[in-house]
PDB file of C-alpha atoms and ligand atoms in Angstrom:
ATOM      1  CA  MET E  19      72.867  86.762  96.533  1.00 98.00           C
ATOM      2  CA  GLN E  20      72.919  90.522  96.231  1.00 97.00           C
ATOM      3  CA  THR E  21      74.687  92.859  93.834  1.00 98.00           C
ATOM      4  CA  LEU E  22      76.051  96.095  95.255  1.00 98.00           C
ATOM      5  CA  ARG E  23      77.387  98.973  93.185  1.00 98.00           C
ATOM      6  CA  THR E  24      78.633 101.580  95.614  1.00 98.00           C
ATOM      7  CA  ILE E  25      81.651 101.714  97.881  1.00 98.00           C
ATOM      8  CA  ALA E  26      79.514 102.853 100.832  1.00 98.00           C
ATOM      9  CA  GLU E  27      77.186  99.856 100.522  1.00 98.00           C
ATOM     10  CA  ILE E  28      79.885  97.236 100.347  1.00 98.00           C
ATOM     11  CA  ARG E  29      81.870  98.823 103.179  1.00 98.00           C
ATOM     12  CA  ALA E  30      78.782  98.683 105.407  1.00 98.00           C
ATOM     13  CA  TRP E  31      78.140  95.043 104.426  1.00 98.00           C
ATOM     14  CA  SER E  32      81.713  94.029 105.009  1.00 98.00           C
ATOM     15  CA  ALA E  33      81.879  95.797 108.394  1.00 98.00           C
ATOM     16  CA  SER E  34      78.780  93.983 109.591  1.00 98.00           C
ATOM     17  CA  GLU E  35      80.124  90.601 108.400  1.00 98.00           C
ATOM     18  CA  HIS E  36      83.391  91.196 110.222  1.00 98.00           C
ATOM     19  CA  ALA E  37      81.525  92.379 113.319  1.00 98.00           C
ATOM     20  CA  ALA E  38      79.689  89.037 113.260  1.00 98.00           C
ATOM     21  CA  GLY E  39      83.078  87.292 113.192  1.00 98.00           C
ATOM     22  CA  ARG E  40      82.793  86.047 109.606  1.00 98.00           C
ATOM     23  CA  ARG E  41      85.757  85.683 107.258  1.00 98.00           C
ATOM     24  CA  ILE E  42      85.356  87.312 103.843  1.00 99.00           C
ATOM     25  CA  VAL E  43      86.958  85.687 100.813  1.00 99.00           C
ATOM     26  CA  PHE E  44      87.268  87.841  97.725  1.00 99.00           C
ATOM     27  CA  VAL E  45      87.474  86.841  94.055  1.00 99.00           C
ATOM     28  CA  PRO E  46      88.289  89.894  91.904  1.00 98.00           C
ATOM     29  CA  THR E  47      87.329  89.473  88.226  1.00 98.00           C
ATOM     30  CA  MET E  48      86.624  91.448  85.103  1.00 98.00           C
ATOM     31  CA  GLY E  49      83.541  89.305  84.431  1.00 98.00           C
ATOM     32  CA  ALA E  50      82.918  87.106  81.371  1.00 97.00           C
ATOM     33  CA  LEU E  51      83.153  84.250  83.831  1.00 98.00           C
ATOM     34  CA  HIS E  52      84.213  80.784  82.705  1.00 97.00           C
ATOM     35  CA  GLU E  53      84.884  77.477  84.486  1.00 97.00           C
ATOM     36  CA  GLY E  54      88.275  78.791  85.605  1.00 97.00           C
ATOM     37  CA  HIS E  55      86.587  81.597  87.563  1.00 98.00           C
ATOM     38  CA  LEU E  56      84.028  79.146  88.927  1.00 98.00           C
ATOM     39  CA  SER E  57      86.860  77.021  90.296  1.00 98.00           C
ATOM     40  CA  LEU E  58      88.143  80.162  92.088  1.00 98.00           C
ATOM     41  CA  ILE E  59      84.688  80.538  93.655  1.00 98.00           C
ATOM     42  CA  ASP E  60      84.717  76.888  94.745  1.00 98.00           C
ATOM     43  CA  LEU E  61      88.116  77.382  96.349  1.00 98.00           C
ATOM     44  CA  ALA E  62      86.931  80.645  97.942  1.00 98.00           C
ATOM     45  CA  ARG E  63      84.059  78.838  99.623  1.00 98.00           C
ATOM     46  CA  THR E  64      86.512  76.556 101.404  1.00 98.00           C
ATOM     47  CA  LYS E  65      88.540  79.499 102.756  1.00 98.00           C
ATOM     48  CA  GLY E  66      85.964  81.475 104.731  1.00 98.00           C
ATOM     49  CA  ASP E  67      82.337  82.243 105.509  1.00 98.00           C
ATOM     50  CA  ARG E  68      81.337  84.743 102.832  1.00 98.00           C
ATOM     51  CA  VAL E  69      82.376  84.975  99.178  1.00 99.00           C
ATOM     52  CA  VAL E  70      82.455  88.341  97.420  1.00 99.00           C
ATOM     53  CA  LEU E  71      83.147  88.478  93.684  1.00 99.00           C
ATOM     54  CA  SER E  72      83.790  91.746  91.906  1.00 99.00           C
ATOM     55  CA  ILE E  73      83.015  92.372  88.251  1.00 98.00           C
ATOM     56  CA  PHE E  74      84.803  95.432  86.935  1.00 98.00           C
ATOM     57  CA  VAL E  75      86.506  95.843  83.562  1.00 98.00           C
ATOM     58  CA  ASN E  76      89.337  98.018  84.758  1.00 98.00           C
ATOM     59  CA  ALA E  77      90.234 100.605  82.133  1.00 98.00           C
ATOM     60  CA  THR E  78      93.584 101.528  83.692  1.00 98.00           C
ATOM     61  CA  GLN E  79      95.139  98.104  83.085  1.00 98.00           C
ATOM     62  CA  PHE E  80      94.564  98.274  79.328  1.00 98.00           C
ATOM     63  CA  GLY E  81      97.061 100.028  77.081  1.00 97.00           C
ATOM     64  CA  PRO E  82      95.881 102.515  74.432  1.00 96.00           C
ATOM     65  CA  ASN E  83      95.583  99.950  71.617  1.00 92.00           C
ATOM     66  CA  GLU E  84      94.360  97.025  73.688  1.00 96.00           C
ATOM     67  CA  ASP E  85      90.957  95.375  73.940  1.00 96.00           C
ATOM     68  CA  PHE E  86      89.225  97.456  76.645  1.00 98.00           C
ATOM     69  CA  GLU E  87      86.305  98.386  74.370  1.00 97.00           C
ATOM     70  CA  LYS E  88      85.658  94.909  73.096  1.00 96.00           C
ATOM     71  CA  TYR E  89      86.398  93.025  76.335  1.00 97.00           C
ATOM     72  CA  PRO E  90      83.342  90.731  76.835  1.00 96.00           C
ATOM     73  CA  ARG E  91      80.742  92.157  79.235  1.00 97.00           C
ATOM     74  CA  ARG E  92      78.027  89.722  80.338  1.00 97.00           C
ATOM     75  CA  GLU E  93      76.864  90.754  83.773  1.00 97.00           C
ATOM     76  CA  GLU E  94      73.530  88.965  83.619  1.00 98.00           C
ATOM     77  CA  GLU E  95      75.036  85.568  82.746  1.00 98.00           C
ATOM     78  CA  ASP E  96      77.842  86.164  85.246  1.00 98.00           C
ATOM     79  CA  SER E  97      75.311  86.842  88.029  1.00 98.00           C
ATOM     80  CA  ALA E  98      73.412  83.645  87.263  1.00 98.00           C
ATOM     81  CA  LEU E  99      76.654  81.632  87.374  1.00 98.00           C
ATOM     82  CA  CYS E 100      77.663  83.257  90.670  1.00 98.00           C
ATOM     83  CA  GLU E 101      74.297  82.627  92.238  1.00 98.00           C
ATOM     84  CA  ALA E 102      74.376  78.960  91.219  1.00 98.00           C
ATOM     85  CA  ARG E 103      77.907  78.591  92.601  1.00 98.00           C
ATOM     86  CA  GLY E 104      77.163  80.077  96.019  1.00 98.00           C
ATOM     87  CA  VAL E 105      78.636  83.588  95.798  1.00 98.00           C
ATOM     88  CA  ASP E 106      77.155  85.730  98.579  1.00 98.00           C
ATOM     89  CA  LEU E 107      77.708  89.123  97.073  1.00 98.00           C
ATOM     90  CA  ILE E 108      78.695  90.649  93.736  1.00 98.00           C
ATOM     91  CA  PHE E 109      80.359  94.039  93.704  1.00 98.00           C
ATOM     92  CA  ALA E 110      79.841  95.568  90.264  1.00 98.00           C
ATOM     93  CA  PRO E 111      80.610  99.272  90.417  1.00 98.00           C
ATOM     94  CA  ALA E 112      80.492 101.721  87.509  1.00 98.00           C
ATOM     95  CA  HIS E 113      83.785 103.188  86.292  1.00 98.00           C
ATOM     96  CA  GLY E 114      83.117 106.541  87.998  1.00 98.00           C
ATOM     97  CA  GLU E 115      82.541 104.921  91.383  1.00 98.00           C
ATOM     98  CA  LEU E 116      86.134 103.655  91.455  1.00 98.00           C
ATOM     99  CA  TYR E 117      87.770 106.355  89.347  1.00 98.00           C
ATOM    100  CA  PRO E 118      86.199 109.681  90.259  1.00 98.00           C
ATOM    101  CA  GLU E 119      86.876 112.673  88.027  1.00 97.00           C
ATOM    102  CA  GLY E 120      90.492 113.758  88.503  1.00 98.00           C
ATOM    103  CA  HIS E 121      91.695 110.425  89.910  1.00 98.00           C
ATOM    104  CA  SER E 122      95.485 110.723  89.872  1.00 98.00           C
ATOM    105  CA  VAL E 123      97.039 108.263  92.328  1.00 98.00           C
ATOM    106  CA  PHE E 124      98.375 104.927  91.087  1.00 98.00           C
ATOM    107  CA  VAL E 125     100.254 102.014  92.657  1.00 98.00           C
ATOM    108  CA  VAL E 126     103.451 101.093  90.832  1.00 98.00           C
ATOM    109  CA  GLU E 127     105.412  97.919  91.492  1.00 98.00           C
ATOM    110  CA  GLU E 128     108.897  98.723  90.289  1.00 98.00           C
ATOM    111  CA  ALA E 129     110.573  95.364  89.661  1.00 98.00           C
ATOM    112  CA  LEU E 130     108.447  92.325  88.805  1.00 98.00           C
ATOM    113  CA  ALA E 131     106.027  94.398  86.757  1.00 98.00           C
ATOM    114  CA  LYS E 132     108.795  95.456  84.381  1.00 98.00           C
ATOM    115  CA  THR E 133     109.581  91.988  83.064  1.00 98.00           C
ATOM    116  CA  MET E 134     107.695  89.506  80.865  1.00 98.00           C
ATOM    117  CA  CYS E 135     104.230  90.945  80.073  1.00 98.00           C
ATOM    118  CA  GLY E 136     105.290  94.286  81.570  1.00 98.00           C
ATOM    119  CA  ILE E 137     107.715  94.849  78.689  1.00 98.00           C
ATOM    120  CA  SER E 138     105.027  94.949  76.025  1.00 97.00           C
ATOM    121  CA  ARG E 139     102.253  96.131  78.387  1.00 98.00           C
ATOM    122  CA  PRO E 140     103.994  98.932  80.312  1.00 97.00           C
ATOM    123  CA  VAL E 141     100.903 100.283  82.125  1.00 97.00           C
ATOM    124  CA  HIS E 142      99.204  96.963  82.754  1.00 98.00           C
ATOM    125  CA  PHE E 143     100.451  96.111  86.243  1.00 98.00           C
ATOM    126  CA  ARG E 144     100.158  99.717  87.415  1.00 98.00           C
ATOM    127  CA  GLY E 145      96.451  99.411  86.578  1.00 98.00           C
ATOM    128  CA  VAL E 146      96.188  95.981  88.188  1.00 99.00           C
ATOM    129  CA  CYS E 147      97.922  97.034  91.423  1.00 99.00           C
ATOM    130  CA  THR E 148      95.872 100.200  91.638  1.00 99.00           C
ATOM    131  CA  ILE E 149      92.513  98.497  91.200  1.00 99.00           C
ATOM    132  CA  VAL E 150      93.384  95.515  93.373  1.00 99.00           C
ATOM    133  CA  LEU E 151      94.539  97.760  96.229  1.00 99.00           C
ATOM    134  CA  LYS E 152      91.398  99.877  95.865  1.00 98.00           C
ATOM    135  CA  LEU E 153      89.214  96.769  95.890  1.00 99.00           C
ATOM    136  CA  PHE E 154      91.036  95.412  98.935  1.00 99.00           C
ATOM    137  CA  ASN E 155      90.448  98.737 100.715  1.00 98.00           C
ATOM    138  CA  ILE E 156      86.770  98.664  99.804  1.00 98.00           C
ATOM    139  CA  VAL E 157      85.924  94.990 100.381  1.00 98.00           C
ATOM    140  CA  SER E 158      88.352  94.402 103.303  1.00 98.00           C
ATOM    141  CA  PRO E 159      88.739  90.698 102.551  1.00 99.00           C
ATOM    142  CA  ASP E 160      90.588  88.283 104.799  1.00 98.00           C
ATOM    143  CA  VAL E 161      91.596  86.172 101.791  1.00 99.00           C
ATOM    144  CA  ALA E 162      91.758  86.947  98.061  1.00 99.00           C
ATOM    145  CA  ILE E 163      91.902  84.322  95.312  1.00 98.00           C
ATOM    146  CA  PHE E 164      93.676  84.781  91.968  1.00 98.00           C
ATOM    147  CA  GLY E 165      94.227  82.360  89.088  1.00 98.00           C
ATOM    148  CA  GLN E 166      97.740  80.979  88.648  1.00 97.00           C
ATOM    149  CA  LYS E 167      97.242  81.319  84.887  1.00 97.00           C
ATOM    150  CA  ASP E 168      98.154  84.981  85.429  1.00 98.00           C
ATOM    151  CA  ALA E 169     101.331  83.960  87.241  1.00 98.00           C
ATOM    152  CA  GLN E 170     102.999  87.357  86.882  1.00 98.00           C
ATOM    153  CA  GLN E 171      99.900  89.082  88.251  1.00 98.00           C
ATOM    154  CA  VAL E 172      99.977  86.764  91.277  1.00 98.00           C
ATOM    155  CA  ALA E 173     103.668  87.507  91.882  1.00 98.00           C
ATOM    156  CA  VAL E 174     103.169  91.283  91.531  1.00 98.00           C
ATOM    157  CA  ILE E 175     100.150  91.274  93.874  1.00 98.00           C
ATOM    158  CA  ARG E 176     101.965  89.168  96.470  1.00 98.00           C
ATOM    159  CA  ARG E 177     104.818  91.697  96.335  1.00 98.00           C
ATOM    160  CA  MET E 178     102.383  94.593  96.742  1.00 98.00           C
ATOM    161  CA  VAL E 179     100.752  92.877  99.730  1.00 98.00           C
ATOM    162  CA  ARG E 180     104.158  92.276 101.300  1.00 98.00           C
ATOM    163  CA  ASP E 181     105.622  95.692 100.613  1.00 98.00           C
ATOM    164  CA  LEU E 182     102.526  97.694 101.565  1.00 98.00           C
ATOM    165  CA  ASP E 183     101.824  95.562 104.657  1.00 98.00           C
ATOM    166  CA  LEU E 184      98.330  94.650 103.569  1.00 98.00           C
ATOM    167  CA  LEU E 185      96.336  92.386 105.833  1.00 98.00           C
ATOM    168  CA  VAL E 186      95.074  89.947 103.257  1.00 98.00           C
ATOM    169  CA  GLU E 187      96.122  86.407 102.451  1.00 98.00           C
ATOM    170  CA  ILE E 188      96.691  85.772  98.748  1.00 98.00           C
ATOM    171  CA  VAL E 189      95.797  82.337  97.443  1.00 98.00           C
ATOM    172  CA  ALA E 190      96.685  81.230  93.914  1.00 98.00           C
ATOM    173  CA  ALA E 191      94.347  78.682  92.355  1.00 98.00           C
ATOM    174  CA  PRO E 192      95.569  76.182  89.748  1.00 97.00           C
ATOM    175  CA  THR E 193      94.993  76.931  86.065  1.00 97.00           C
ATOM    176  CA  LEU E 194      91.944  75.214  84.632  1.00 98.00           C
ATOM    177  CA  ARG E 195      92.260  73.839  81.108  1.00 98.00           C
ATOM    178  CA  ASP E 196      89.797  72.743  78.474  1.00 97.00           C
ATOM    179  CA  PRO E 197      90.041  68.989  77.747  1.00 97.00           C
ATOM    180  CA  ASP E 198      92.314  69.763  74.776  1.00 97.00           C
ATOM    181  CA  GLY E 199      94.777  71.582  77.058  1.00 98.00           C
ATOM    182  CA  LEU E 200      93.991  75.239  76.287  1.00 98.00           C
ATOM    183  CA  ALA E 201      94.184  77.312  79.468  1.00 98.00           C
ATOM    184  CA  MET E 202      90.801  78.872  80.209  1.00 98.00           C
ATOM    185  CA  SER E 203      90.651  82.608  79.661  1.00 97.00           C
ATOM    186  CA  SER E 204      87.945  85.164  78.952  1.00 94.00           C
ATOM    187  CA  ARG E 205      89.993  86.140  75.895  1.00 94.00           C
ATOM    188  CA  ASN E 206      89.545  82.655  74.375  1.00 97.00           C
ATOM    189  CA  ALA E 207      86.116  83.977  73.351  1.00 95.00           C
ATOM    190  CA  TYR E 208      87.913  86.070  70.693  1.00 96.00           C
ATOM    191  CA  LEU E 209      89.378  82.971  68.981  1.00 98.00           C
ATOM    192  CA  SER E 210      87.900  81.527  65.794  1.00 98.00           C
ATOM    193  CA  THR E 211      87.918  77.731  65.441  1.00 98.00           C
ATOM    194  CA  ALA E 212      91.059  77.909  63.288  1.00 98.00           C
ATOM    195  CA  GLN E 213      92.830  80.220  65.732  1.00 98.00           C
ATOM    196  CA  ARG E 214      91.834  78.066  68.684  1.00 98.00           C
ATOM    197  CA  GLU E 215      93.265  75.024  66.918  1.00 98.00           C
ATOM    198  CA  GLU E 216      96.638  76.765  66.553  1.00 98.00           C
ATOM    199  CA  ALA E 217      96.524  78.162  70.099  1.00 98.00           C
ATOM    200  CA  LEU E 218      96.635  74.573  71.382  1.00 98.00           C
ATOM    201  CA  ALA E 219     100.334  74.598  70.522  1.00 98.00           C
ATOM    202  CA  ILE E 220     100.911  76.819  73.588  1.00 98.00           C
ATOM    203  CA  SER E 221      99.960  74.197  76.168  1.00 98.00           C
ATOM    204  CA  LYS E 222     101.411  71.487  73.962  1.00 98.00           C
ATOM    205  CA  ALA E 223     104.778  73.258  74.016  1.00 98.00           C
ATOM    206  CA  LEU E 224     104.699  73.746  77.783  1.00 98.00           C
ATOM    207  CA  PHE E 225     103.718  70.124  78.386  1.00 98.00           C
ATOM    208  CA  ARG E 226     106.532  69.016  76.074  1.00 98.00           C
ATOM    209  CA  ALA E 227     109.016  71.044  78.125  1.00 97.00           C
ATOM    210  CA  ARG E 228     107.724  69.392  81.280  1.00 97.00           C
ATOM    211  CA  GLU E 229     108.108  65.946  79.708  1.00 97.00           C
ATOM    212  CA  MET E 230     111.672  66.780  78.693  1.00 97.00           C
ATOM    213  CA  VAL E 231     112.516  67.879  82.243  1.00 96.00           C
ATOM    214  CA  GLU E 232     110.938  64.717  83.605  1.00 95.00           C
ATOM    215  CA  SER E 233     113.063  62.661  81.252  1.00 97.00           C
ATOM    216  CA  GLY E 234     116.213  64.350  82.507  1.00 96.00           C
ATOM    217  CA  VAL E 235     116.804  67.355  80.198  1.00 96.00           C
ATOM    218  CA  VAL E 236     118.064  70.222  82.348  1.00 92.00           C
ATOM    219  CA  ASN E 237     119.545  72.457  79.681  1.00 95.00           C
ATOM    220  CA  ILE E 238     117.359  75.593  79.749  1.00 96.00           C
ATOM    221  CA  ASP E 239     118.351  76.671  76.233  1.00 96.00           C
ATOM    222  CA  ARG E 240     117.210  73.326  74.839  1.00 97.00           C
ATOM    223  CA  LEU E 241     113.895  73.550  76.667  1.00 97.00           C
ATOM    224  CA  GLN E 242     113.293  77.104  75.482  1.00 97.00           C
ATOM    225  CA  ALA E 243     114.286  76.213  71.931  1.00 97.00           C
ATOM    226  CA  GLU E 244     111.843  73.301  71.933  1.00 98.00           C
ATOM    227  CA  ILE E 245     108.986  75.534  73.085  1.00 98.00           C
ATOM    228  CA  ILE E 246     109.790  78.130  70.427  1.00 98.00           C
ATOM    229  CA  HIS E 247     110.105  75.400  67.806  1.00 98.00           C
ATOM    230  CA  ILE E 248     106.623  74.023  68.589  1.00 98.00           C
ATOM    231  CA  LEU E 249     105.066  77.490  68.615  1.00 98.00           C
ATOM    232  CA  SER E 250     106.782  78.589  65.424  1.00 98.00           C
ATOM    233  CA  GLN E 251     105.210  75.726  63.464  1.00 98.00           C
ATOM    234  CA  LYS E 252     101.860  77.515  63.692  1.00 98.00           C
ATOM    235  CA  ARG E 253     101.498  80.268  61.150  1.00 98.00           C
ATOM    236  CA  ARG E 254      99.117  82.373  63.264  1.00 98.00           C
ATOM    237  CA  LEU E 255     101.324  82.381  66.379  1.00 98.00           C
ATOM    238  CA  ARG E 256     104.001  84.984  67.130  1.00 98.00           C
ATOM    239  CA  VAL E 257     106.076  84.517  70.253  1.00 98.00           C
ATOM    240  CA  ILE E 258     106.204  87.538  72.578  1.00 98.00           C
ATOM    241  CA  TYR E 259     108.326  85.767  75.177  1.00 98.00           C
ATOM    242  CA  VAL E 260     109.241  82.371  76.549  1.00 98.00           C
ATOM    243  CA  ALA E 261     110.748  82.736  80.016  1.00 97.00           C
ATOM    244  CA  LEU E 262     111.977  80.405  82.721  1.00 97.00           C
ATOM    245  CA  VAL E 263     111.727  82.353  85.965  1.00 98.00           C
ATOM    246  CA  ASP E 264     111.404  81.901  89.707  1.00 98.00           C
ATOM    247  CA  ARG E 265     107.671  81.796  90.428  1.00 97.00           C
ATOM    248  CA  ASP E 266     107.864  84.456  93.178  1.00 97.00           C
ATOM    249  CA  SER E 267     110.734  86.790  92.294  1.00 97.00           C
ATOM    250  CA  LEU E 268     110.314  86.336  88.502  1.00 98.00           C
ATOM    251  CA  GLU E 269     114.094  86.347  88.266  1.00 97.00           C
ATOM    252  CA  VAL E 270     115.411  84.506  85.216  1.00 97.00           C
ATOM    253  CA  LEU E 271     116.662  81.040  86.159  1.00 96.00           C
ATOM    254  CA  ARG E 272     119.543  79.184  84.578  1.00 94.00           C
ATOM    255  CA  ASP E 273     118.686  75.933  86.367  1.00 93.00           C
ATOM    256  CA  ILE E 274     115.476  74.107  87.127  1.00 94.00           C
ATOM    257  CA  VAL E 275     114.522  74.541  90.778  1.00 93.00           C
ATOM    258  CA  PRO E 276     111.776  71.961  91.421  1.00 91.00           C
ATOM    259  CA  GLY E 277     108.517  73.560  92.515  1.00 92.00           C
ATOM    260  CA  ARG E 278     109.825  77.089  91.917  1.00 95.00           C
ATOM    261  CA  SER E 279     110.649  77.181  88.204  1.00 96.00           C
ATOM    262  CA  LEU E 280     107.910  78.749  86.136  1.00 97.00           C
ATOM    263  CA  PHE E 281     107.905  78.391  82.377  1.00 97.00           C
ATOM    264  CA  ALA E 282     105.819  81.279  81.098  1.00 98.00           C
ATOM    265  CA  VAL E 283     104.796  81.969  77.527  1.00 98.00           C
ATOM    266  CA  ALA E 284     103.039  84.870  75.822  1.00 98.00           C
ATOM    267  CA  VAL E 285     102.064  84.783  72.167  1.00 98.00           C
ATOM    268  CA  TRP E 286      99.984  86.604  69.662  1.00 98.00           C
ATOM    269  CA  CYS E 287      97.517  84.301  67.956  1.00 98.00           C
ATOM    270  CA  ASP E 288      96.783  86.680  65.078  1.00 98.00           C
ATOM    271  CA  GLN E 289      95.419  89.711  66.999  1.00 97.00           C
ATOM    272  CA  VAL E 290      94.647  87.836  70.251  1.00 97.00           C
ATOM    273  CA  ARG E 291      97.243  87.969  73.020  1.00 97.00           C
ATOM    274  CA  LEU E 292      97.409  84.719  75.005  1.00 98.00           C
ATOM    275  CA  ILE E 293      99.470  83.691  78.022  1.00 98.00           C
ATOM    276  CA  ASP E 294     100.061  80.397  79.768  1.00 98.00           C
ATOM    277  CA  ASN E 295     102.557  78.867  82.177  1.00 98.00           C
ATOM    278  CA  ILE E 296     103.494  75.738  84.069  1.00 98.00           C
ATOM    279  CA  VAL E 297     105.481  75.229  87.231  1.00 95.00           C
ATOM    280  CA  LEU E 298     108.133  72.596  86.682  1.00 91.00           C
TER     281      LEU E 298
HETATM  282  O1  PAF R  21      92.781  88.997  86.589  1.00 94.31           O
HETATM  283  C1  PAF R  21      91.883  89.839  86.378  1.00 94.31           C
HETATM  284  O2  PAF R  21      90.764  89.527  85.979  1.00 94.31           O
HETATM  285  C2  PAF R  21      92.180  91.303  86.626  1.00 94.31           C
HETATM  286  O3  PAF R  21      93.487  91.617  86.291  1.00 94.31           O
HETATM  287  C3  PAF R  21      91.847  91.762  88.059  1.00 94.31           C
HETATM  288  C4  PAF R  21      92.716  91.070  89.090  1.00 94.31           C
HETATM  289  C5  PAF R  21      90.386  91.479  88.366  1.00 94.31           C
HETATM  290  C6  PAF R  21      92.086  93.264  88.201  1.00 94.31           C
HETATM  291  O4  PAF R  21      91.284  93.983  87.333  1.00 94.31           O
END
């Protein structure tokens, strides 16, 4: 496994892989890899011949008072995990390689990015779209894998790929959970034991909603109220939103559409922002 840091190097590598007829599968990350990321790598290996994983904490997707500075950075451990899991190449550029002095062009998705997390994080998806498009242009993958835990990110990226006619297949991988139900996230590293205990209410609430639907409850208000009720019993949790939306268009639904209805939740657990979702 090699680690490349410049655009020129990875372009040359990717061109030679394509010239040899090999399919490149790309897993973009911000590092601090956990089992969830490793499951993306496993899936990536089934989708092509070469797996590229990028590690880049992308400043432009963090708002002014967010956690860019303290976001966990552990490149050495990440590399060891990638090597053990069969990644062929890590792309780990410095900030200046991707954002040269005077960088002033951004990619803005105008609809899906304005709802849910986009309301309280107004620059987030502009940063995500910009870096993901740049990475696609640099790596030239045939397939790119994203975690379904970031369901809105998946929807926004699929829209970008469609609307900008990008030649890459987007694959969403299922959310991986700890045995107690907490969705895996690099930000879980911020949680104390007490906070983590309360954060379990997020998956508990979503699973409860699923149970209710399975037992015949179709009233959306009741389902939403139940989720909010479960979350509000925890003194450290503050609900940012609870939304029932179509998994692709992110339009608010008034009825359950099997396989398409996404229940998405964002909360503050003290100062840690957590998201989770389930497809009903
Ligand atoms: O999901 C993430 O880790 C990031 O948003 C991504 C897609 C790597 C872009 O920085």
